[in-house]
Coordinates of C-alpha atoms and ligand atoms in Angstrom, one line a residue:
X9 CA -3.1 9.4 4.7
X10 CA -2.6 5.6 4.2
X11 CA -2.4 3.6 7.3
X12 CA 0.2 0.9 7.9
X13 CA -0.3 -2.7 9.2
X14 CA 2.5 -5.0 10.2
X15 CA 1.6 -8.7 9.8
X16 CA 3.9 -11.4 11.1
X17 CA 3.7 -14.8 9.2
X18 CA 2.3 -13.4 6.0
X19 CA 3.5 -16.2 3.7
X20 CA 0.5 -18.4 4.2
X21 CA -3.0 -18.8 5.8
X22 CA -4.5 -16.0 7.9
X23 CA -1.5 -13.7 7.5
X24 CA -1.5 -13.9 3.8
X25 CA -5.2 -13.3 3.6
X26 CA -4.9 -10.3 6.0
X27 CA -2.1 -8.8 3.8
X28 CA -4.5 -9.1 0.8
X29 CA -7.6 -7.6 2.5
X30 CA -5.7 -4.7 4.1
X31 CA -3.9 -4.0 0.7
X32 CA -7.2 -4.0 -1.2
X33 CA -8.4 -1.4 1.2
X34 CA -5.5 0.9 0.6
X35 CA -3.3 0.2 3.7
X36 CA 0.5 0.1 3.5
X37 CA 1.7 -3.4 4.2
X38 CA 4.7 -4.8 6.2
X39 CA 4.8 -8.6 6.0
X40 CA 7.2 -11.0 7.6
X41 CA 8.0 -14.7 7.1
X42 CA 10.9 -17.1 6.7
X43 CA 10.0 -18.2 3.1
X44 CA 11.6 -15.5 0.9
X45 CA 10.1 -16.7 -2.4
X46 CA 6.6 -16.5 -1.0
X47 CA 7.2 -13.1 0.5
X48 CA 8.5 -11.8 -2.8
X49 CA 5.7 -13.2 -4.8
X50 CA 3.1 -11.7 -2.4
X51 CA 4.8 -8.4 -2.4
X52 CA 4.9 -8.3 -6.2
X53 CA 1.2 -9.0 -6.3
X54 CA 0.3 -6.4 -3.6
X55 CA 2.6 -3.7 -4.9
X56 CA 0.2 -3.3 -7.9
X57 CA -2.1 -1.5 -5.5
X58 CA -0.1 -0.4 -2.4
X59 CA 3.4 0.1 -1.0
X60 CA 4.8 -3.1 0.6
X61 CA 7.8 -3.7 2.8
X62 CA 8.9 -7.3 3.4
X63 CA 11.0 -8.7 6.3
X64 CA 12.4 -12.2 5.7
X65 CA 13.1 -13.4 9.2
X66 CA 12.4 -15.9 12.0
X67 CA 10.3 -14.3 14.7
X68 CA 12.2 -16.3 17.3
X69 CA 15.4 -14.3 16.5
X70 CA 15.1 -11.4 18.9
X71 CA 18.1 -9.4 17.6
X72 CA 16.8 -9.8 14.0
X73 CA 13.4 -8.6 15.0
X74 CA 14.9 -5.6 16.9
X75 CA 17.1 -4.7 13.8
X76 CA 14.2 -5.0 11.4
X77 CA 11.9 -2.8 13.5
X78 CA 14.5 -0.1 14.1
X79 CA 15.4 -0.1 10.4
X80 CA 11.9 0.2 9.0
X81 CA 11.9 2.7 6.0
X82 CA 10.5 6.1 7.1
X83 CA 7.3 5.5 5.0
X84 CA 6.5 2.4 7.0
X85 CA 7.7 3.4 10.5
X86 CA 4.4 4.7 11.8
X87 CA 2.6 1.4 12.4
X88 CA -1.1 1.7 13.1
X89 CA -1.9 -2.0 13.5
X90 CA 0.3 -4.9 14.5
X91 CA -1.0 -8.4 13.8
X92 CA 1.0 -11.0 15.8
X93 CA 0.0 -13.9 13.6
X94 CA 3.1 -16.0 13.1
X95 CA 2.6 -19.3 14.9
X96 CA 2.3 -23.0 14.8
X97 CA 1.3 -26.2 16.5
X98 CA 3.6 -29.2 16.4
X99 CA 2.3 -32.7 17.0
X100 CA -0.8 -34.0 18.8
X101 CA 0.8 -36.6 21.1
X102 CA 0.0 -36.8 24.8
X103 CA 2.3 -34.7 27.0
X104 CA 4.4 -37.7 28.1
X105 CA 5.2 -38.7 24.6
X106 CA 6.0 -35.3 23.0
X107 CA 9.3 -34.0 21.7
X108 CA 10.6 -31.4 24.1
X109 CA 12.2 -29.5 21.2
X110 CA 8.8 -29.1 19.6
X111 CA 7.4 -27.7 22.9
X112 CA 10.3 -25.2 22.9
X113 CA 9.6 -24.2 19.2
X114 CA 6.0 -23.5 20.0
X115 CA 6.9 -21.4 23.0
X116 CA 9.6 -19.5 21.1
X117 CA 7.4 -18.8 18.1
X118 CA 3.9 -18.3 19.6
X119 CA 4.9 -16.5 22.7
X120 CA 8.4 -15.0 22.3
X121 CA 7.9 -13.9 18.7
X122 CA 4.7 -12.0 19.7
X123 CA 6.5 -10.4 22.7
X124 CA 9.4 -9.2 20.7
X125 CA 7.3 -7.4 18.1
X126 CA 4.9 -6.0 20.7
X127 CA 7.6 -4.7 23.0
X128 CA 9.5 -3.0 20.2
X129 CA 6.5 -1.4 18.4
X130 CA 4.4 -0.4 21.5
X131 CA 6.5 2.7 22.4
X132 CA 5.9 4.1 18.9
X133 CA 2.2 3.6 19.4
X134 CA 2.3 5.2 22.9
X135 CA 4.2 8.2 21.5
X136 CA 1.6 8.9 18.8
X137 CA -1.3 8.0 21.2
X138 CA -2.7 5.6 18.7
X139 CA -2.5 2.0 17.7
X140 CA -3.9 -1.5 17.7
X141 CA -2.3 -4.8 18.7
X142 CA -4.2 -7.8 17.3
X143 CA -3.0 -11.1 18.5
X144 CA -4.0 -14.5 17.0
X145 CA -4.9 -16.7 19.8
X146 CA -7.1 -19.8 19.4
X147 CA -10.0 -21.8 20.8
X148 CA -7.1 -24.0 22.1
X149 CA -6.2 -21.2 24.5
X150 CA -9.8 -21.4 26.0
X151 CA -10.6 -25.1 25.9
X152 CA -8.3 -28.1 26.7
X153 CA -8.2 -31.0 24.3
X154 CA -6.1 -34.2 24.1
X155 CA -2.8 -33.4 22.5
X156 CA -3.3 -29.6 22.8
X157 CA -0.8 -29.5 25.8
X158 CA 1.8 -26.8 25.0
X159 CA 0.1 -25.4 21.9
X160 CA -3.0 -24.6 23.9
X161 CA -1.0 -23.2 26.7
X162 CA 0.9 -20.8 24.4
X163 CA -2.5 -19.6 23.2
X164 CA -3.7 -19.1 26.8
X165 CA -0.6 -16.9 27.3
X166 CA -1.5 -15.0 24.2
X167 CA -5.0 -14.4 25.5
X168 CA -4.0 -13.2 29.0
X169 CA -1.2 -11.1 27.5
X170 CA -3.6 -9.4 25.2
X171 CA -5.9 -8.5 28.1
X172 CA -3.1 -7.4 30.3
X173 CA -2.0 -5.1 27.5
X174 CA -5.4 -3.4 27.7
X175 CA -4.8 -2.8 31.4
X176 CA -1.4 -1.2 30.9
X177 CA -2.4 0.8 27.9
X178 CA -5.5 2.4 29.4
X179 CA -5.4 6.1 28.6
X180 CA -3.0 5.7 25.6
X181 CA -5.7 5.2 23.0
X182 CA -4.2 1.8 22.0
X183 CA -6.5 -1.1 21.3
X184 CA -5.7 -4.8 22.0
X185 CA -7.6 -7.7 20.7
X186 CA -7.3 -11.5 20.9
X187 CA -8.7 -13.4 17.9
X188 CA -9.6 -17.0 18.8
X189 CA -10.4 -19.1 15.8
X190 CA -11.5 -22.7 15.8
X191 CA -10.8 -25.2 13.1
X192 CA -9.6 -23.4 9.9
X193 CA -8.1 -24.9 6.8
X194 CA -4.7 -23.4 6.1
X195 CA -1.3 -25.0 6.2
X196 CA -1.6 -25.3 9.9
X197 CA -2.3 -29.0 10.0
X198 CA 0.4 -29.8 7.4
X199 CA 2.9 -28.1 9.7
X200 CA 1.4 -29.8 12.8
X201 CA 1.8 -33.2 11.1
X202 CA 5.3 -32.5 9.8
X203 CA 4.4 -32.3 6.1
X204 CA 2.0 -35.3 6.1
X205 CA -0.6 -33.9 3.8
X206 CA -2.9 -37.0 4.0
X207 CA -3.1 -36.8 7.7
X208 CA -3.7 -33.0 7.5
X209 CA -6.5 -33.5 5.0
X210 CA -8.3 -35.9 7.4
X211 CA -8.7 -33.0 9.9
X212 CA -11.1 -31.3 7.6
X213 CA -12.8 -34.3 6.0
X214 CA -16.6 -34.0 6.1
X215 CA -16.5 -30.5 7.6
X216 CA -16.8 -27.0 6.4
X217 CA -14.0 -25.4 8.3
X218 CA -13.3 -21.7 8.6
X219 CA -11.1 -20.3 5.8
X220 CA -8.2 -17.9 6.0
X221 CA -10.3 -15.3 4.3
X222 CA -13.1 -15.7 6.9
X223 CA -10.6 -14.8 9.6
X224 CA -9.0 -12.0 7.7
X225 CA -12.3 -10.3 7.1
X226 CA -13.1 -10.5 10.8
X227 CA -9.6 -9.1 11.6
X228 CA -10.1 -6.3 9.2
X229 CA -13.5 -5.5 10.7
X230 CA -12.1 -5.4 14.2
X231 CA -9.2 -3.1 13.0
X232 CA -11.5 -0.6 11.3
X233 CA -14.3 -0.2 13.9
X234 CA -14.7 3.3 15.2
X235 CA -11.7 4.1 17.5
X236 CA -13.8 4.2 20.7
X237 CA -14.6 0.5 20.3
X238 CA -12.2 -2.3 21.5
X239 CA -13.0 -5.9 20.9
X240 CA -11.2 -7.6 23.8
X241 CA -11.5 -11.1 22.4
X242 CA -13.5 -12.9 19.8
X243 CA -13.9 -16.6 19.6
X244 CA -14.9 -18.0 16.2
X245 CA -15.9 -21.5 15.3
X246 CA -17.3 -22.9 12.1
X247 CA -20.9 -24.0 12.5
X248 CA -19.8 -27.6 12.3
X249 CA -17.6 -27.3 15.4
X250 CA -18.8 -27.4 19.0
X251 CA -17.9 -28.7 22.5
X252 CA -18.0 -32.3 23.8
X253 CA -19.0 -33.6 27.2
X254 CA -16.3 -34.0 29.8
X255 CA -14.3 -37.2 29.3
X256 CA -14.6 -39.6 32.2
X257 CA -12.3 -42.6 32.7
X258 CA -14.3 -45.5 34.0
X259 CA -13.0 -48.8 35.4
X260 CA -14.9 -52.1 35.6
X261 CA -16.1 -52.6 39.2
X262 CA -16.5 -56.3 40.0
X263 CA -19.5 -56.9 42.2
Ligands
LIG6 P1 -0.1 -21.4 8.4 O1 0.8 -22.5 8.7 O2 -0.9 -21.4 7.1 O3 0.7 -20.0 8.5 C1 1.6 -19.8 9.5 C2 2.4 -18.5 9.2 O4 3.3 -18.3 10.4 C3 3.3 -18.7 8.0 O5 3.3 -17.5 7.3 C4 4.7 -19.0 8.6 O6 5.7 -18.4 7.7 C5 4.6 -18.2 9.9 N1 5.6 -18.6 10.8 C6 5.6 -19.8 11.5 N2 6.7 -19.9 12.2 C7 7.4 -18.8 12.0 C8 8.7 -18.3 12.5 N3 9.4 -19.0 13.3 N4 9.1 -17.1 12.1 C9 8.3 -16.4 11.2 N5 7.2 -16.8 10.7 C10 6.7 -18.0 11.1 O7 -1.1 -21.4 9.6 P2 -2.3 -20.4 10.0 O8 -2.5 -19.3 9.1 O9 -3.5 -21.2 10.3 O10 -1.8 -19.8 11.4 C11 -1.7 -18.5 11.7 C12 -1.9 -18.3 13.2 O11 -3.2 -18.7 13.5 C13 -1.0 -19.2 14.1 O12 -0.6 -18.4 15.2 C14 -1.9 -20.3 14.5 O13 -1.5 -20.9 15.8 C15 -3.2 -19.6 14.6 N6 -4.5 -20.4 14.5 C16 -4.7 -21.3 13.5 C17 -5.9 -22.0 13.5 C18 -6.2 -23.0 12.4 O14 -7.0 -23.9 12.6 N7 -5.6 -22.8 11.2 C19 -6.9 -21.8 14.5 C20 -6.6 -20.9 15.5 C21 -5.4 -20.2 15.5 P3 7.0 -19.1 7.3 O15 6.9 -20.6 7.4 O16 7.3 -18.6 5.9 O17 8.0 -18.5 8.3
LIG7 C1 -5.9 -24.1 16.0 C2 -7.2 -24.7 16.3 O1 -8.4 -26.6 17.5 O2 -6.5 -27.2 16.1 O3 -5.5 -23.2 17.0 O4 -6.2 -26.1 18.2 S1 -7.0 -26.2 17.1

């Protein structure tokens, strides 16, 4: 029997690549996103190989998420894997110069969106004693960097929530994984810099960043390991990325 994966934010980047790789491997696909045209064109492509159900919605809209989960067509209702991927970073300003609305948007999308889908789908997984929640965290949830402020904090939430899920779900045969990518070239930076493609391009200049397909392949591998194996978290960087020494502010001392 075909398995079913629900991927939030399937209109671009990691989510879109995940939809393709799971479809190529015969899974039934549920994809969400706000951009209807993109959802329709992806669905048209994937339907050549597998059944696809699309949900055009904002993950921040709790009642819409509840309605779409309770109205899933019968063929798609038994979700085996939920990939909480929809998310974004806005801005790279220091905390005291940021826009509070942008902080709220990141919290609502990266945290609340994930919570809504997880809470609504988990009881079905518990009932059938099977399932896998894969959350998309980030290196930004593990390591602070200037301008990472709320974005990194939302991803730290995602990480701890993923691990706490494991604690609650012990004995229910449900896996939970936090995927923590480093620099990856998707539309992420274009969104972070409010559509400024030149500024976004500079993030990747002179590097070989991760690609959406790299991450999707890792997610697919994690989801298809033998059922007794749970990857708790996986941090992935491109080879060209590493850590820096601690920053130290020094003042001139007059002798
Ligand atoms: P993209 O911008 O390419 O894709 C983001 C996806 O999220 C889109 O499909 C977008 O769909 C969806 N999305 C954003 N906001 C909402 C919303 N309110 N409601 C529904 N869908 C939404 O970025 P990535 O693929 O890179 O990002 C995917 C995830 O990976 C994010 O959680 C991001 O934080 C994380 N990540 C990214 C890294 C990177 O360097 N690229 C590294 C580490 C983690 P639409 O606009 O159509 O709604
Ligand atoms: C995205 C990676 O380093 O831009 O989560 O925060 S980073």
